[in-house]
PDB file of C-alpha atoms in Angstrom:
ATOM      1  CA  MET Z1127      12.461   6.360   7.537  1.00 57.00           C
ATOM      2  CA  LYS Z1128      14.985   8.186   5.394  1.00 67.00           C
ATOM      3  CA  ARG Z1129      15.740   7.065   1.871  1.00 67.00           C
ATOM      4  CA  GLU Z1130      19.320   6.034   2.722  1.00 71.00           C
ATOM      5  CA  ASP Z1131      18.174   4.023   5.746  1.00 73.00           C
ATOM      6  CA  ALA Z1132      15.464   2.261   3.724  1.00 74.00           C
ATOM      7  CA  SER Z1133      17.981   1.434   1.008  1.00 79.00           C
ATOM      8  CA  ASP Z1134      20.480  -0.011   3.491  1.00 81.00           C
ATOM      9  CA  LEU Z1135      17.800  -2.082   5.230  1.00 87.00           C
ATOM     10  CA  ALA Z1136      16.496  -3.431   1.923  1.00 86.00           C
ATOM     11  CA  GLY Z1137      20.012  -4.324   0.776  1.00 87.00           C
ATOM     12  CA  SER Z1138      20.859  -6.132   4.005  1.00 91.00           C
ATOM     13  CA  THR Z1139      17.566  -8.051   3.934  1.00 92.00           C
ATOM     14  CA  ALA Z1140      18.127  -9.053   0.317  1.00 93.00           C
ATOM     15  CA  VAL Z1141      21.585 -10.428   1.081  1.00 95.00           C
ATOM     16  CA  GLY Z1142      20.371 -12.369   4.127  1.00 95.00           C
ATOM     17  CA  ALA Z1143      17.386 -13.864   2.297  1.00 95.00           C
ATOM     18  CA  LEU Z1144      19.566 -14.751  -0.689  1.00 95.00           C
ATOM     19  CA  VAL Z1145      22.078 -16.594   1.484  1.00 96.00           C
ATOM     20  CA  ALA Z1146      19.298 -18.549   3.205  1.00 96.00           C
ATOM     21  CA  PHE Z1147      17.631 -19.403  -0.111  1.00 96.00           C
ATOM     22  CA  VAL Z1148      20.893 -20.570  -1.705  1.00 96.00           C
ATOM     23  CA  LEU Z1149      21.659 -22.804   1.285  1.00 96.00           C
ATOM     24  CA  LEU Z1150      18.180 -24.329   1.122  1.00 95.00           C
ATOM     25  CA  ALA Z1151      18.413 -24.828  -2.635  1.00 94.00           C
ATOM     26  CA  LEU Z1152      21.804 -26.529  -2.302  1.00 94.00           C
ATOM     27  CA  THR Z1153      20.404 -28.816   0.389  1.00 94.00           C
ATOM     28  CA  VAL Z1154      17.443 -29.759  -1.821  1.00 93.00           C
ATOM     29  CA  SER Z1155      19.726 -30.420  -4.792  1.00 90.00           C
ATOM     30  CA  GLY Z1156      22.168 -32.396  -2.673  1.00 89.00           C
ATOM     31  CA  ARG Z1157      19.419 -34.788  -1.562  1.00 87.00           C
ATOM     32  CA  ALA Z1158      18.271 -35.309  -5.174  1.00 83.00           C
ATOM     33  CA  GLY Z1159      14.851 -33.853  -4.412  1.00 80.00           C
ATOM     34  CA  ASP Z1160      14.065 -36.157  -1.495  1.00 88.00           C
ATOM     35  CA  PRO Z1161      11.977 -34.707   1.353  1.00 90.00           C
ATOM     36  CA  LEU Z1162      13.855 -32.733   3.965  1.00 91.00           C
ATOM     37  CA  PHE Z1163      13.351 -32.898   7.705  1.00 89.00           C
ATOM     38  CA  GLY Z1164       9.650 -32.513   8.499  1.00 89.00           C
ATOM     39  CA  ASP Z1165       8.445 -32.596   4.880  1.00 91.00           C
ATOM     40  CA  ALA Z1166       7.154 -36.167   4.939  1.00 92.00           C
ATOM     41  CA  ASP Z1167       5.468 -35.767   8.344  1.00 92.00           C
ATOM     42  CA  LEU Z1168       3.554 -32.670   7.255  1.00 93.00           C
ATOM     43  CA  PHE Z1169       2.563 -34.345   4.002  1.00 92.00           C
ATOM     44  CA  HIS Z1170       1.172 -37.420   5.720  1.00 93.00           C
ATOM     45  CA  TRP Z1171      -0.659 -35.281   8.289  1.00 93.00           C
ATOM     46  CA  SER Z1172      -2.355 -33.256   5.555  1.00 92.00           C
ATOM     47  CA  VAL Z1173      -3.448 -36.413   3.746  1.00 90.00           C
ATOM     48  CA  THR Z1174      -5.141 -37.785   6.853  1.00 90.00           C
ATOM     49  CA  HIS Z1175      -6.819 -34.507   7.876  1.00 90.00           C
ATOM     50  CA  ARG Z1176      -8.870 -33.367   4.914  1.00 92.00           C
ATOM     51  CA  PRO Z1177     -12.562 -32.850   5.576  1.00 93.00           C
ATOM     52  CA  SER Z1178     -14.487 -31.679   2.543  1.00 92.00           C
ATOM     53  CA  VAL Z1179     -15.152 -28.188   3.934  1.00 94.00           C
ATOM     54  CA  ALA Z1180     -11.470 -27.613   4.723  1.00 94.00           C
ATOM     55  CA  VAL Z1181     -10.431 -28.821   1.272  1.00 94.00           C
ATOM     56  CA  ALA Z1182     -12.927 -26.473  -0.396  1.00 95.00           C
ATOM     57  CA  MET Z1183     -11.667 -23.515   1.643  1.00 95.00           C
ATOM     58  CA  ALA Z1184      -8.036 -24.413   0.920  1.00 94.00           C
ATOM     59  CA  ARG Z1185      -8.743 -24.580  -2.798  1.00 95.00           C
ATOM     60  CA  ALA Z1186     -10.470 -21.196  -2.711  1.00 95.00           C
ATOM     61  CA  VAL Z1187      -7.466 -19.623  -0.977  1.00 95.00           C
ATOM     62  CA  THR Z1188      -4.850 -21.317  -3.143  1.00 95.00           C
ATOM     63  CA  TYR Z1189      -6.534 -20.143  -6.369  1.00 94.00           C
ATOM     64  CA  THR Z1190      -5.976 -16.521  -5.321  1.00 94.00           C
ATOM     65  CA  GLY Z1191      -2.221 -17.043  -5.530  1.00 92.00           C
ATOM     66  CA  THR Z1192      -2.069 -17.341  -9.309  1.00 90.00           C
ATOM     67  CA  GLY Z1193      -3.643 -16.028 -12.491  1.00 90.00           C
ATOM     68  CA  PHE Z1194      -5.055 -12.527 -12.809  1.00 93.00           C
ATOM     69  CA  ILE Z1195      -5.782 -11.953  -9.105  1.00 94.00           C
ATOM     70  CA  PRO Z1196      -2.185 -11.129  -8.045  1.00 95.00           C
ATOM     71  CA  TYR Z1197      -1.755  -8.759 -10.998  1.00 95.00           C
ATOM     72  CA  THR Z1198      -5.044  -7.037 -10.170  1.00 94.00           C
ATOM     73  CA  LEU Z1199      -3.945  -6.558  -6.564  1.00 94.00           C
ATOM     74  CA  VAL Z1200      -0.589  -5.142  -7.672  1.00 94.00           C
ATOM     75  CA  LEU Z1201      -2.418  -2.773 -10.010  1.00 93.00           C
ATOM     76  CA  LEU Z1202      -4.559  -1.551  -7.111  1.00 90.00           C
ATOM     77  CA  ALA Z1203      -1.450  -1.147  -4.963  1.00 89.00           C
ATOM     78  CA  GLY Z1204       0.133   1.088  -7.595  1.00 89.00           C
ATOM     79  CA  LEU Z1205      -2.983   3.220  -7.844  1.00 89.00           C
ATOM     80  CA  LEU Z1206      -3.061   3.530  -4.064  1.00 83.00           C
ATOM     81  CA  VAL Z1207       0.516   4.767  -3.780  1.00 83.00           C
ATOM     82  CA  GLY Z1208       0.403   7.583  -6.337  1.00 79.00           C
ATOM     83  CA  ARG Z1209      -1.363  10.890  -5.880  1.00 79.00           C
ATOM     84  CA  SER Z1210      -0.942  12.329  -9.359  1.00 83.00           C
ATOM     85  CA  ALA Z1211      -1.384  10.539 -12.690  1.00 85.00           C
ATOM     86  CA  ARG Z1212       2.389  10.463 -13.190  1.00 86.00           C
ATOM     87  CA  GLN Z1213       2.994   8.887  -9.808  1.00 84.00           C
ATOM     88  CA  ARG Z1214       0.268   6.275 -10.333  1.00 87.00           C
ATOM     89  CA  LEU Z1215       1.645   5.345 -13.755  1.00 90.00           C
ATOM     90  CA  PHE Z1216       5.143   4.866 -12.367  1.00 87.00           C
ATOM     91  CA  SER Z1217       3.933   2.872  -9.349  1.00 88.00           C
ATOM     92  CA  VAL Z1218       1.739   0.543 -11.421  1.00 91.00           C
ATOM     93  CA  ALA Z1219       4.495  -0.086 -13.971  1.00 91.00           C
ATOM     94  CA  ALA Z1220       7.104  -0.746 -11.271  1.00 90.00           C
ATOM     95  CA  GLY Z1221       4.831  -3.133  -9.361  1.00 91.00           C
ATOM     96  CA  LEU Z1222       3.803  -5.151 -12.408  1.00 94.00           C
ATOM     97  CA  LEU Z1223       7.413  -5.360 -13.596  1.00 93.00           C
ATOM     98  CA  CYS Z1224       8.532  -6.555 -10.149  1.00 94.00           C
ATOM     99  CA  LEU Z1225       5.918  -9.330 -10.086  1.00 95.00           C
ATOM    100  CA  ALA Z1226       6.430 -10.478 -13.686  1.00 95.00           C
ATOM    101  CA  ALA Z1227      10.235 -10.480 -13.444  1.00 95.00           C
ATOM    102  CA  GLY Z1228      10.099 -12.334 -10.127  1.00 95.00           C
ATOM    103  CA  GLN Z1229       7.936 -15.051 -11.643  1.00 95.00           C
ATOM    104  CA  ALA Z1230      10.319 -15.391 -14.600  1.00 96.00           C
ATOM    105  CA  VAL Z1231      13.389 -15.722 -12.384  1.00 96.00           C
ATOM    106  CA  ARG Z1232      11.616 -18.234 -10.134  1.00 96.00           C
ATOM    107  CA  TYR Z1233      10.697 -20.334 -13.153  1.00 95.00           C
ATOM    108  CA  GLY Z1234      14.344 -20.428 -14.211  1.00 95.00           C
ATOM    109  CA  VAL Z1235      15.457 -21.514 -10.735  1.00 95.00           C
ATOM    110  CA  MET Z1236      12.703 -24.136 -10.621  1.00 95.00           C
ATOM    111  CA  SER Z1237      13.807 -25.609 -13.970  1.00 94.00           C
ATOM    112  CA  LEU Z1238      17.429 -25.618 -12.855  1.00 94.00           C
ATOM    113  CA  ILE Z1239      16.798 -27.512  -9.594  1.00 93.00           C
ATOM    114  CA  ALA Z1240      14.067 -29.773 -11.085  1.00 92.00           C
ATOM    115  CA  ARG Z1241      12.767 -31.187  -7.821  1.00 93.00           C
ATOM    116  CA  PRO Z1242       9.905 -33.704  -8.171  1.00 93.00           C
ATOM    117  CA  ARG Z1243       6.599 -33.068  -6.473  1.00 93.00           C
ATOM    118  CA  PRO Z1244       5.080 -35.360  -3.833  1.00 92.00           C
ATOM    119  CA  ALA Z1245       3.242 -38.479  -5.023  1.00 90.00           C
ATOM    120  CA  THR Z1246       0.108 -37.632  -6.992  1.00 89.00           C
ATOM    121  CA  ALA Z1247      -1.936 -40.025  -4.836  1.00 89.00           C
ATOM    122  CA  GLY Z1248      -1.947 -37.367  -2.105  1.00 88.00           C
ATOM    123  CA  TRP Z1249      -2.998 -34.437  -4.317  1.00 91.00           C
ATOM    124  CA  SER Z1250      -6.290 -32.645  -3.741  1.00 90.00           C
ATOM    125  CA  THR Z1251      -5.903 -30.067  -6.499  1.00 90.00           C
ATOM    126  CA  HIS Z1252      -4.284 -29.685  -9.905  1.00 89.00           C
ATOM    127  CA  ALA Z1253      -0.569 -28.848 -10.197  1.00 90.00           C
ATOM    128  CA  SER Z1254       2.084 -28.854 -12.914  1.00 88.00           C
ATOM    129  CA  GLY Z1255       5.818 -28.302 -13.263  1.00 89.00           C
ATOM    130  CA  TRP Z1256       8.618 -28.904 -10.812  1.00 92.00           C
ATOM    131  CA  SER Z1257       8.276 -28.404  -7.088  1.00 93.00           C
ATOM    132  CA  PHE Z1258      10.990 -26.063  -5.745  1.00 95.00           C
ATOM    133  CA  PRO Z1259      10.350 -23.209  -5.096  1.00 94.00           C
ATOM    134  CA  SER Z1260       6.557 -23.089  -4.965  1.00 94.00           C
ATOM    135  CA  GLY Z1261       5.094 -20.807  -7.633  1.00 94.00           C
ATOM    136  CA  HIS Z1262       1.850 -19.982  -5.816  1.00 95.00           C
ATOM    137  CA  THR Z1263       3.798 -19.200  -2.657  1.00 96.00           C
ATOM    138  CA  THR Z1264       6.266 -16.944  -4.448  1.00 97.00           C
ATOM    139  CA  THR Z1265       3.602 -15.060  -6.387  1.00 96.00           C
ATOM    140  CA  SER Z1266       1.338 -14.472  -3.394  1.00 96.00           C
ATOM    141  CA  ALA Z1267       4.252 -13.444  -1.168  1.00 96.00           C
ATOM    142  CA  ILE Z1268       5.533 -10.884  -3.698  1.00 96.00           C
ATOM    143  CA  THR Z1269       2.006  -9.552  -4.160  1.00 96.00           C
ATOM    144  CA  ALA Z1270       1.428  -9.312  -0.415  1.00 95.00           C
ATOM    145  CA  GLY Z1271       4.742  -7.531   0.019  1.00 94.00           C
ATOM    146  CA  LEU Z1272       3.881  -4.935  -2.624  1.00 94.00           C
ATOM    147  CA  LEU Z1273       0.485  -4.369  -1.018  1.00 93.00           C
ATOM    148  CA  VAL Z1274       2.086  -3.892   2.395  1.00 92.00           C
ATOM    149  CA  LEU Z1275       4.572  -1.386   0.971  1.00 89.00           C
ATOM    150  CA  ALA Z1276       1.704   0.513  -0.655  1.00 89.00           C
ATOM    151  CA  VAL Z1277      -0.241   0.657   2.613  1.00 88.00           C
ATOM    152  CA  LEU Z1278       2.819   1.816   4.547  1.00 85.00           C
ATOM    153  CA  ALA Z1279       3.605   4.469   1.927  1.00 80.00           C
ATOM    154  CA  ARG Z1280       0.133   5.976   2.105  1.00 78.00           C
ATOM    155  CA  ALA Z1281      -0.008   5.476   5.886  1.00 66.00           C
ATOM    156  CA  PRO Z1282      -3.781   5.414   6.440  1.00 64.00           C
ATOM    157  CA  ARG Z1283      -5.169   5.231   9.927  1.00 72.00           C
ATOM    158  CA  GLY Z1284      -5.605   1.711  11.227  1.00 73.00           C
ATOM    159  CA  ARG Z1285      -2.977   0.321   8.885  1.00 81.00           C
ATOM    160  CA  GLY Z1286      -1.844  -2.290  11.428  1.00 85.00           C
ATOM    161  CA  PRO Z1287      -4.815  -4.661  11.040  1.00 87.00           C
ATOM    162  CA  LEU Z1288      -4.730  -4.199   7.270  1.00 89.00           C
ATOM    163  CA  VAL Z1289      -1.046  -5.102   7.080  1.00 91.00           C
ATOM    164  CA  VAL Z1290      -1.651  -8.176   9.263  1.00 93.00           C
ATOM    165  CA  ALA Z1291      -4.555  -9.301   7.049  1.00 94.00           C
ATOM    166  CA  ILE Z1292      -2.462  -8.961   3.896  1.00 94.00           C
ATOM    167  CA  GLY Z1293       0.421 -10.864   5.477  1.00 94.00           C
ATOM    168  CA  CYS Z1294      -1.877 -13.665   6.640  1.00 95.00           C
ATOM    169  CA  TRP Z1295      -3.235 -14.052   3.117  1.00 96.00           C
ATOM    170  CA  GLY Z1296       0.278 -14.404   1.701  1.00 94.00           C
ATOM    171  CA  VAL Z1297       1.167 -17.032   4.315  1.00 96.00           C
ATOM    172  CA  LEU Z1298      -2.073 -18.992   3.936  1.00 96.00           C
ATOM    173  CA  VAL Z1299      -1.646 -19.394   0.189  1.00 96.00           C
ATOM    174  CA  GLY Z1300       1.684 -21.106   0.804  1.00 95.00           C
ATOM    175  CA  LEU Z1301       0.335 -23.340   3.549  1.00 96.00           C
ATOM    176  CA  THR Z1302      -2.564 -24.492   1.369  1.00 95.00           C
ATOM    177  CA  ARG Z1303      -0.045 -25.875  -1.123  1.00 95.00           C
ATOM    178  CA  VAL Z1304       1.241 -28.212   1.575  1.00 95.00           C
ATOM    179  CA  TYR Z1305      -2.242 -29.034   2.859  1.00 95.00           C
ATOM    180  CA  LEU Z1306      -3.461 -29.933  -0.641  1.00 94.00           C
ATOM    181  CA  GLY Z1307      -0.458 -32.255  -1.112  1.00 93.00           C
ATOM    182  CA  VAL Z1308       1.130 -30.633  -4.189  1.00 94.00           C
ATOM    183  CA  HIS Z1309       4.263 -29.261  -2.436  1.00 95.00           C
ATOM    184  CA  TRP Z1310       6.668 -30.134   0.314  1.00 95.00           C
ATOM    185  CA  PHE Z1311       6.950 -27.616   3.113  1.00 96.00           C
ATOM    186  CA  SER Z1312      10.545 -26.889   2.062  1.00 95.00           C
ATOM    187  CA  ASP Z1313       9.168 -25.818  -1.335  1.00 95.00           C
ATOM    188  CA  VAL Z1314       6.942 -23.272   0.405  1.00 96.00           C
ATOM    189  CA  LEU Z1315       9.806 -22.108   2.613  1.00 96.00           C
ATOM    190  CA  GLY Z1316      11.912 -21.637  -0.500  1.00 96.00           C
ATOM    191  CA  GLY Z1317       9.136 -19.579  -2.077  1.00 96.00           C
ATOM    192  CA  TRP Z1318       8.959 -17.297   0.954  1.00 96.00           C
ATOM    193  CA  LEU Z1319      12.722 -16.783   1.008  1.00 97.00           C
ATOM    194  CA  PHE Z1320      12.834 -16.123  -2.726  1.00 97.00           C
ATOM    195  CA  ALA Z1321       9.994 -13.580  -2.483  1.00 96.00           C
ATOM    196  CA  LEU Z1322      11.650 -11.802   0.442  1.00 96.00           C
ATOM    197  CA  CYS Z1323      14.942 -11.614  -1.435  1.00 96.00           C
ATOM    198  CA  TRP Z1324      13.270 -10.373  -4.617  1.00 96.00           C
ATOM    199  CA  LEU Z1325      11.170  -7.730  -2.866  1.00 94.00           C
ATOM    200  CA  SER Z1326      14.148  -6.456  -0.884  1.00 94.00           C
ATOM    201  CA  LEU Z1327      16.325  -6.337  -3.988  1.00 93.00           C
ATOM    202  CA  SER Z1328      13.631  -4.493  -5.932  1.00 91.00           C
ATOM    203  CA  THR Z1329      13.202  -1.979  -3.105  1.00 89.00           C
ATOM    204  CA  TYR Z1330      16.961  -1.416  -2.994  1.00 89.00           C
ATOM    205  CA  VAL Z1331      17.166  -0.813  -6.738  1.00 88.00           C
ATOM    206  CA  VAL Z1332      14.162   1.520  -6.746  1.00 84.00           C
ATOM    207  CA  THR Z1333      15.426   3.614  -3.830  1.00 82.00           C
ATOM    208  CA  ARG Z1334      18.838   3.935  -5.480  1.00 79.00           C
ATOM    209  CA  LEU Z1335      17.981   4.395  -9.139  1.00 72.00           C
ATOM    210  CA  ALA Z1336      14.362   5.582  -9.231  1.00 63.00           C
ATOM    211  CA  PRO Z1337      13.453   8.802 -11.079  1.00 54.00           C
ATOM    212  CA  PRO Z1338      12.380  11.894  -9.113  1.00 54.00           C
ATOM    213  CA  VAL Z1339       8.745  10.747  -9.119  1.00 49.00           C
ATOM    214  CA  LEU Z1340       9.588   8.311  -6.295  1.00 51.00           C
ATOM    215  CA  HIS Z1341      10.857  11.154  -4.143  1.00 50.00           C
ATOM    216  CA  GLU Z1342       7.637  13.054  -4.847  1.00 50.00           C
ATOM    217  CA  ILE Z1343       5.648  10.071  -3.542  1.00 49.00           C
ATOM    218  CA  ALA Z1344       7.791   9.851  -0.418  1.00 49.00           C
ATOM    219  CA  ALA Z1345       7.671  13.605   0.155  1.00 48.00           C
ATOM    220  CA  SER Z1346       3.888  13.790  -0.236  1.00 48.00           C
ATOM    221  CA  ARG Z1347       3.481  11.552   2.791  1.00 48.00           C
ATOM    222  CA  HIS Z1348       5.420  13.899   5.087  1.00 45.00           C
ATOM    223  CA  ARG Z1349       4.396  17.204   3.523  1.00 47.00           C
ATOM    224  CA  PRO Z1350       2.711  19.386   6.182  1.00 47.00           C
ATOM    225  CA  GLY Z1351      -0.627  20.966   5.475  1.00 47.00           C
ATOM    226  CA  PRO Z1352      -1.205  24.734   5.288  1.00 51.00           C
ATOM    227  CA  THR Z1353      -1.250  26.669   8.516  1.00 50.00           C
ATOM    228  CA  THR Z1354      -4.194  28.721   9.733  1.00 52.00           C
ATOM    229  CA  GLU Z1355      -2.467  31.938   8.685  1.00 54.00           C
ATOM    230  CA  GLU Z1356      -1.769  30.557   5.194  1.00 50.00           C
ATOM    231  CA  ARG Z1357      -5.381  29.466   4.778  1.00 53.00           C
ATOM    232  CA  ARG Z1358      -6.526  32.913   5.878  1.00 55.00           C
ATOM    233  CA  HIS Z1359      -4.361  34.603   3.256  1.00 54.00           C
ATOM    234  CA  ASP Z1360      -5.333  32.116   0.555  1.00 53.00           C
ATOM    235  CA  SER Z1361      -9.087  32.424   1.187  1.00 52.00           C
ATOM    236  CA  PRO Z1362     -10.884  34.787  -1.236  1.00 53.00           C
ATOM    237  CA  THR Z1363     -12.048  38.101   0.151  1.00 49.00           C
ATOM    238  CA  ARG Z1364     -15.686  39.126   0.018  1.00 49.00           C
ATOM    239  CA  THR Z1365     -16.478  41.623  -2.722  1.00 47.00           C
ATOM    240  CA  GLU Z1366     -19.272  44.126  -2.577  1.00 48.00           C
ATOM    241  CA  ASP Z1367     -22.318  43.190  -4.567  1.00 49.00           C
ATOM    242  CA  PRO Z1368     -25.117  45.773  -4.974  1.00 49.00           C
ATOM    243  CA  LEU Z1369     -27.688  42.968  -5.003  1.00 51.00           C
ATOM    244  CA  ASP Z1370     -26.519  41.517  -1.678  1.00 51.00           C
ATOM    245  CA  PRO Z1371     -28.432  42.703   1.388  1.00 54.00           C
ATOM    246  CA  ALA Z1372     -26.622  44.900   3.859  1.00 55.00           C
ATOM    247  CA  PRO Z1373     -25.052  43.090   6.811  1.00 55.00           C
ATOM    248  CA  PRO Z1374     -27.085  43.095  10.017  1.00 57.00           C
ATOM    249  CA  PRO Z1375     -26.164  45.732  12.575  1.00 56.00           C
ATOM    250  CA  SER Z1376     -24.150  44.746  15.576  1.00 52.00           C
ATOM    251  CA  ARG Z1377     -25.394  44.957  19.128  1.00 54.00           C
ATOM    252  CA  THR Z1378     -24.120  48.512  19.457  1.00 51.00           C
ATOM    253  CA  GLY Z1379     -26.132  49.568  16.443  1.00 48.00           C
ATOM    254  CA  ARG Z1380     -23.068  50.024  14.279  1.00 50.00           C
ATOM    255  CA  ARG Z1381     -23.019  48.642  10.790  1.00 50.00           C
ATOM    256  CA  ARG Z1382     -19.920  46.816   9.732  1.00 50.00           C
ATOM    257  CA  GLY Z1383     -17.789  48.541   7.178  1.00 50.00           C
ATOM    258  CA  LEU Z1384     -19.095  52.128   7.938  1.00 50.00           C
ATOM    259  CA  PRO Z1385     -16.879  54.802   9.447  1.00 52.00           C
ATOM    260  CA  ARG Z1386     -17.492  56.244  12.870  1.00 53.00           C
ATOM    261  CA  ARG Z1387     -18.076  59.954  13.510  1.00 53.00           C
ATOM    262  CA  ARG Z1388     -18.339  62.141  16.538  1.00 52.00           C
ATOM    263  CA  ASP Z1389     -21.742  63.309  17.734  1.00 50.00           C
ATOM    264  CA  ARG Z1390     -22.481  67.013  18.227  1.00 50.00           C
ATOM    265  CA  ALA Z1391     -21.977  67.000  21.940  1.00 48.00           C
ATOM    266  CA  GLY Z1392     -18.686  65.181  21.591  1.00 48.00           C
ATOM    267  CA  THR Z1393     -19.654  62.684  24.244  1.00 50.00           C
ATOM    268  CA  GLY Z1394     -19.208  59.590  22.139  1.00 50.00           C
ATOM    269  CA  ASP Z1395     -19.009  57.975  18.743  1.00 50.00           C
ATOM    270  CA  VAL Z1396     -22.012  57.147  16.698  1.00 48.00           C
ATOM    271  CA  ALA Z1397     -22.171  55.031  13.567  1.00 47.00           C
ATOM    272  CA  ALA Z1398     -22.461  56.853  10.278  1.00 46.00           C
ATOM    273  CA  SER Z1399     -25.747  56.067   8.641  1.00 46.00           C
ATOM    274  CA  SER Z1400     -26.409  55.623   4.980  1.00 48.00           C
ATOM    275  CA  ALA Z1401     -29.924  57.084   5.435  1.00 48.00           C
ATOM    276  CA  PRO Z1402     -30.532  60.649   4.106  1.00 50.00           C
ATOM    277  CA  ASP Z1403     -30.227  63.566   6.533  1.00 51.00           C
ATOM    278  CA  ARG Z1404     -33.744  64.457   7.691  1.00 51.00           C
ATOM    279  CA  ARG Z1405     -32.910  67.662   9.562  1.00 53.00           C
ATOM    280  CA  ARG Z1406     -35.092  70.588   8.528  1.00 53.00           C
ATOM    281  CA  ARG Z1407     -33.365  73.078   6.427  1.00 53.00           C
ATOM    282  CA  PRO Z1408     -34.229  76.787   6.659  1.00 53.00           C
ATOM    283  CA  SER Z1409     -36.571  77.937   3.939  1.00 47.00           C
TER     284      SER Z1409
END
């Protein structure tokens, strides 16, 4: 995809996700934080379907959506994208800035809306702060998006299953917040929309205002390799070494690299020999 096309797609996606997020946020604020359609049903279902093994697995997944794990994954994504040290430094810095700034903006929106969480009697894990949008969901979705962009930029073989696995992880972190009873589903939906808007906006800004190092990263993906003729010219030629043994003679008895001369009868060519002439000389 060309740079202009990627920029236009990212800008359009950012606008669409922003409109959807604003509408959802206004709906949540207009109902004074009360559950929206389907929120209460999903909450009650999760409370009544919590075997110990499922709760343990949900906790393990939900813990990956916060703390140092998302930043470590973003760091690895930046190292994956760049080929040179300059490209890796730029990619790591841009990814970490995107994640940190997204978390800061989400926190401001969360404090502004101030939606209460579900009743603590239904919680199966620790939580703090307001409810909308979900912090774990937003952080994991932004991290998953950056990882997917890194995989697509490097374009390894078999990237389809890897992209699907990363996307499933980002979705599961959000769903565990509902299953563990600390968020309404509309909080998770708001986190997904916010992350999509933030990632698209960041991609738009980077494609428009990034330094030339970004174009080097994009160009390195489509740069063709050397042709056979170029490799032949670039390969070093063999130099004569007096210590190296002479090359073996060919099937015709001719040594490679020696000139050909005519025999006495003129009936054919014979290979010149490096051996001394043993013809008898007159005394």
